[in-house]
Amino acid sequence: MLDLFEKLVSSSRIKFGEIRWEERKSLSVVIEDGKIESVNSVVQSGISMRLLKKGGWSLASLTNGNKGSIEKLWRNLE
């Protein structure tokens, strides 16, 4: 993911940019009468961007995005 961010920043003419990527993993196990009834694993991720350009600030966020959707979001903010 870092390679994508470096590509976006290097090809842009923004004054300041901030990108935050967050990922959360959780695991739940249900036990009844000493027996495992269910196991569930979830991965959630999201990204937020803040760009300062000549006209002011642009802000956006995205959940569970892939590289293509992240690049499209960045281009829309520029």
CSV table of N, CA and C in Angstrom, one decimal:
chain,number,residue,atom,x,y,z
A,1,MET,N,0.8,-1.2,0.0
A,1,MET,CA,0.0,0.0,0.0
A,1,MET,C,0.9,1.3,0.0
A,2,LEU,N,2.0,1.2,0.7
A,2,LEU,CA,2.9,2.3,0.7
A,2,LEU,C,3.4,2.7,-0.7
A,3,ASP,N,3.6,1.8,-1.6
A,3,ASP,CA,4.0,2.1,-2.9
A,3,ASP,C,2.9,2.9,-3.7
A,4,LEU,N,1.7,2.6,-3.4
A,4,LEU,CA,0.6,3.4,-4.0
A,4,LEU,C,0.6,4.8,-3.5
A,5,PHE,N,0.7,5.0,-2.2
A,5,PHE,CA,0.7,6.3,-1.6
A,5,PHE,C,1.9,7.2,-2.1
A,6,GLU,N,3.1,6.5,-2.2
A,6,GLU,CA,4.2,7.2,-2.8
A,6,GLU,C,4.0,7.7,-4.2
A,7,LYS,N,3.4,6.8,-5.0
A,7,LYS,CA,3.0,7.1,-6.4
A,7,LYS,C,2.1,8.3,-6.5
A,8,LEU,N,1.0,8.3,-5.6
A,8,LEU,CA,0.0,9.4,-5.7
A,8,LEU,C,0.6,10.7,-5.3
A,9,VAL,N,1.4,10.7,-4.2
A,9,VAL,CA,2.1,11.9,-3.7
A,9,VAL,C,3.0,12.5,-4.7
A,10,SER,N,3.9,11.6,-5.3
A,10,SER,CA,4.9,12.1,-6.3
A,10,SER,C,4.3,12.7,-7.6
A,11,SER,N,3.1,12.2,-7.9
A,11,SER,CA,2.5,12.7,-9.2
A,11,SER,C,1.5,13.8,-8.9
A,12,SER,N,1.5,14.4,-7.7
A,12,SER,CA,0.5,15.4,-7.4
A,12,SER,C,1.2,16.8,-7.1
A,13,ARG,N,0.4,17.8,-7.2
A,13,ARG,CA,1.0,19.2,-6.9
A,13,ARG,C,0.3,19.8,-5.7
A,14,ILE,N,0.0,19.0,-4.7
A,14,ILE,CA,-0.6,19.5,-3.5
A,14,ILE,C,0.4,20.1,-2.6
A,15,LYS,N,0.0,21.0,-1.7
A,15,LYS,CA,0.9,21.6,-0.8
A,15,LYS,C,1.1,20.8,0.4
A,16,PHE,N,0.1,20.0,0.9
A,16,PHE,CA,0.2,19.2,2.0
A,16,PHE,C,-0.8,18.0,1.9
A,17,GLY,N,-0.4,16.9,2.2
A,17,GLY,CA,-1.3,15.7,2.2
A,17,GLY,C,-1.1,14.8,3.4
A,18,GLU,N,-2.2,14.2,3.8
A,18,GLU,CA,-2.2,13.3,4.9
A,18,GLU,C,-3.1,12.1,4.6
A,19,ILE,N,-2.6,10.9,4.7
A,19,ILE,CA,-3.3,9.7,4.4
A,19,ILE,C,-3.2,8.8,5.7
A,20,ARG,N,-4.3,8.3,6.1
A,20,ARG,CA,-4.3,7.4,7.3
A,20,ARG,C,-5.0,6.1,6.9
A,21,TRP,N,-4.3,5.0,7.1
A,21,TRP,CA,-4.8,3.7,6.8
A,21,TRP,C,-5.0,3.0,8.2
A,22,GLU,N,-6.2,2.4,8.4
A,22,GLU,CA,-6.4,1.7,9.6
A,22,GLU,C,-7.0,0.4,9.4
A,23,GLU,N,-6.6,-0.6,10.1
A,23,GLU,CA,-7.1,-2.0,10.0
A,23,GLU,C,-7.3,-2.6,11.3
A,24,ARG,N,-8.5,-3.2,11.5
A,24,ARG,CA,-8.9,-3.8,12.8
A,24,ARG,C,-9.3,-5.3,12.5
A,25,LYS,N,-8.7,-6.1,13.3
A,25,LYS,CA,-9.0,-7.6,13.3
A,25,LYS,C,-9.7,-8.0,14.6
A,26,SER,N,-10.7,-8.8,14.4
A,26,SER,CA,-11.4,-9.2,15.7
A,26,SER,C,-11.7,-10.7,15.5
A,27,LEU,N,-11.7,-11.4,16.6
A,27,LEU,CA,-12.1,-12.8,16.7
A,27,LEU,C,-13.0,-13.0,17.8
A,28,SER,N,-14.1,-13.7,17.5
A,28,SER,CA,-15.1,-14.1,18.6
A,28,SER,C,-15.3,-15.6,18.6
A,29,VAL,N,-15.4,-16.1,19.8
A,29,VAL,CA,-15.6,-17.5,20.0
A,29,VAL,C,-16.8,-17.7,21.0
A,30,VAL,N,-17.8,-18.4,20.6
A,30,VAL,CA,-18.9,-18.7,21.4
A,30,VAL,C,-18.8,-20.1,22.0
A,31,ILE,N,-18.8,-20.2,23.4
A,31,ILE,CA,-18.7,-21.4,24.1
A,31,ILE,C,-19.9,-21.6,24.9
A,32,GLU,N,-20.6,-22.8,24.7
A,32,GLU,CA,-21.8,-23.1,25.5
A,32,GLU,C,-21.5,-24.5,26.1
A,33,ASP,N,-21.7,-24.6,27.4
A,33,ASP,CA,-21.5,-25.9,28.1
A,33,ASP,C,-20.2,-26.5,27.8
A,34,GLY,N,-19.2,-25.7,27.7
A,34,GLY,CA,-17.8,-26.2,27.5
A,34,GLY,C,-17.5,-26.6,26.1
A,35,LYS,N,-18.4,-26.3,25.2
A,35,LYS,CA,-18.2,-26.7,23.8
A,35,LYS,C,-18.2,-25.4,22.9
A,36,ILE,N,-17.3,-25.4,22.0
A,36,ILE,CA,-17.2,-24.3,21.0
A,36,ILE,C,-18.3,-24.4,20.1
A,37,GLU,N,-19.2,-23.4,20.1
A,37,GLU,CA,-20.4,-23.4,19.2
A,37,GLU,C,-20.1,-22.7,17.9
A,38,SER,N,-19.3,-21.6,17.9
A,38,SER,CA,-19.0,-20.9,16.7
A,38,SER,C,-17.7,-20.1,16.9
A,39,VAL,N,-17.0,-19.9,15.8
A,39,VAL,CA,-15.8,-19.0,15.7
A,39,VAL,C,-16.0,-18.1,14.5
A,40,ASN,N,-15.8,-16.8,14.8
A,40,ASN,CA,-16.0,-15.8,13.7
A,40,ASN,C,-14.8,-14.8,13.7
A,41,SER,N,-14.2,-14.6,12.6
A,41,SER,CA,-13.1,-13.7,12.4
A,41,SER,C,-13.5,-12.6,11.4
A,42,VAL,N,-13.2,-11.4,11.8
A,42,VAL,CA,-13.6,-10.2,10.9
A,42,VAL,C,-12.4,-9.3,10.8
A,43,VAL,N,-12.1,-8.8,9.5
A,43,VAL,CA,-11.1,-7.8,9.3
A,43,VAL,C,-11.8,-6.6,8.7
A,44,GLN,N,-11.6,-5.4,9.3
A,44,GLN,CA,-12.2,-4.2,8.8
A,44,GLN,C,-11.1,-3.2,8.5
A,45,SER,N,-11.2,-2.5,7.4
A,45,SER,CA,-10.1,-1.5,7.1
A,45,SER,C,-10.8,-0.3,6.6
A,46,GLY,N,-10.0,0.8,6.6
A,46,GLY,CA,-10.5,2.1,6.1
A,46,GLY,C,-9.4,3.0,5.9
A,47,ILE,N,-9.7,4.1,5.1
A,47,ILE,CA,-8.7,5.1,4.8
A,47,ILE,C,-9.3,6.5,4.9
A,48,SER,N,-8.5,7.4,5.3
A,48,SER,CA,-9.0,8.8,5.3
A,48,SER,C,-7.9,9.6,4.7
A,49,MET,N,-8.3,10.6,3.9
A,49,MET,CA,-7.3,11.5,3.2
A,49,MET,C,-7.7,13.0,3.5
A,50,ARG,N,-6.6,13.8,3.6
A,50,ARG,CA,-6.8,15.2,3.8
A,50,ARG,C,-5.7,15.9,2.9
A,51,LEU,N,-6.1,16.7,2.0
A,51,LEU,CA,-5.2,17.4,1.1
A,51,LEU,C,-5.4,18.9,1.1
A,52,LEU,N,-4.3,19.6,1.2
A,52,LEU,CA,-4.3,21.0,1.1
A,52,LEU,C,-3.8,21.4,-0.2
A,53,LYS,N,-4.7,22.1,-1.0
A,53,LYS,CA,-4.3,22.6,-2.3
A,53,LYS,C,-4.6,24.1,-2.4
A,54,LYS,N,-4.4,24.7,-3.5
A,54,LYS,CA,-4.6,26.1,-3.7
A,54,LYS,C,-6.0,26.6,-3.2
A,55,GLY,N,-7.0,25.9,-3.5
A,55,GLY,CA,-8.4,26.3,-3.1
A,55,GLY,C,-8.8,26.0,-1.7
A,56,GLY,N,-8.0,25.3,-0.9
A,56,GLY,CA,-8.3,25.0,0.4
A,56,GLY,C,-8.2,23.5,0.7
A,57,TRP,N,-8.9,23.0,1.7
A,57,TRP,CA,-8.8,21.6,2.1
A,57,TRP,C,-9.8,20.7,1.4
A,58,SER,N,-9.4,19.5,1.1
A,58,SER,CA,-10.3,18.5,0.6
A,58,SER,C,-10.1,17.3,1.6
A,59,LEU,N,-11.3,16.7,1.9
A,59,LEU,CA,-11.3,15.6,2.9
A,59,LEU,C,-12.2,14.5,2.3
A,60,ALA,N,-11.8,13.2,2.6
A,60,ALA,CA,-12.5,12.1,2.1
A,60,ALA,C,-12.2,10.9,2.9
A,61,SER,N,-13.1,9.9,2.9
A,61,SER,CA,-12.8,8.6,3.6
A,61,SER,C,-13.4,7.5,2.8
A,62,LEU,N,-12.9,6.3,3.1
A,62,LEU,CA,-13.3,5.1,2.3
A,62,LEU,C,-13.1,3.9,3.2
A,63,THR,N,-14.1,3.0,3.2
A,63,THR,CA,-14.0,1.8,4.0
A,63,THR,C,-13.7,0.6,3.0
A,64,ASN,N,-12.9,-0.3,3.4
A,64,ASN,CA,-12.6,-1.5,2.7
A,64,ASN,C,-12.3,-1.3,1.2
A,65,GLY,N,-11.5,-0.3,0.9
A,65,GLY,CA,-11.1,0.1,-0.4
A,65,GLY,C,-10.0,-0.8,-1.0
A,66,ASN,N,-10.0,-0.9,-2.3
A,66,ASN,CA,-8.8,-1.6,-3.0
A,66,ASN,C,-8.0,-0.5,-3.6
A,67,LYS,N,-6.9,-0.8,-4.2
A,67,LYS,CA,-5.9,0.2,-4.7
A,67,LYS,C,-6.6,1.1,-5.8
A,68,GLY,N,-7.4,0.5,-6.6
A,68,GLY,CA,-8.1,1.3,-7.6
A,68,GLY,C,-9.1,2.3,-7.1
A,69,SER,N,-9.8,1.9,-6.0
A,69,SER,CA,-10.8,2.9,-5.4
A,69,SER,C,-10.0,4.0,-4.6
A,70,ILE,N,-8.9,3.6,-4.0
A,70,ILE,CA,-8.1,4.6,-3.3
A,70,ILE,C,-7.5,5.6,-4.3
A,71,GLU,N,-7.0,5.2,-5.4
A,71,GLU,CA,-6.4,6.1,-6.4
A,71,GLU,C,-7.5,7.0,-7.0
A,72,LYS,N,-8.7,6.4,-7.2
A,72,LYS,CA,-9.8,7.2,-7.8
A,72,LYS,C,-10.2,8.3,-6.7
A,73,LEU,N,-10.3,8.0,-5.5
A,73,LEU,CA,-10.6,8.9,-4.4
A,73,LEU,C,-9.6,10.0,-4.4
A,74,TRP,N,-8.3,9.7,-4.4
A,74,TRP,CA,-7.3,10.7,-4.4
A,74,TRP,C,-7.4,11.7,-5.6
A,75,ARG,N,-7.6,11.1,-6.8
A,75,ARG,CA,-7.7,11.9,-8.0
A,75,ARG,C,-8.9,12.9,-7.9
A,76,ASN,N,-10.0,12.4,-7.3
A,76,ASN,CA,-11.2,13.3,-7.1
A,76,ASN,C,-10.9,14.4,-6.1
A,77,LEU,N,-10.0,14.2,-5.2
A,77,LEU,CA,-9.7,15.3,-4.2
A,77,LEU,C,-8.7,16.3,-4.8
A,78,GLU,N,-7.9,15.9,-5.8
A,78,GLU,CA,-6.9,16.8,-6.3
A,78,GLU,C,-7.4,18.1,-6.9
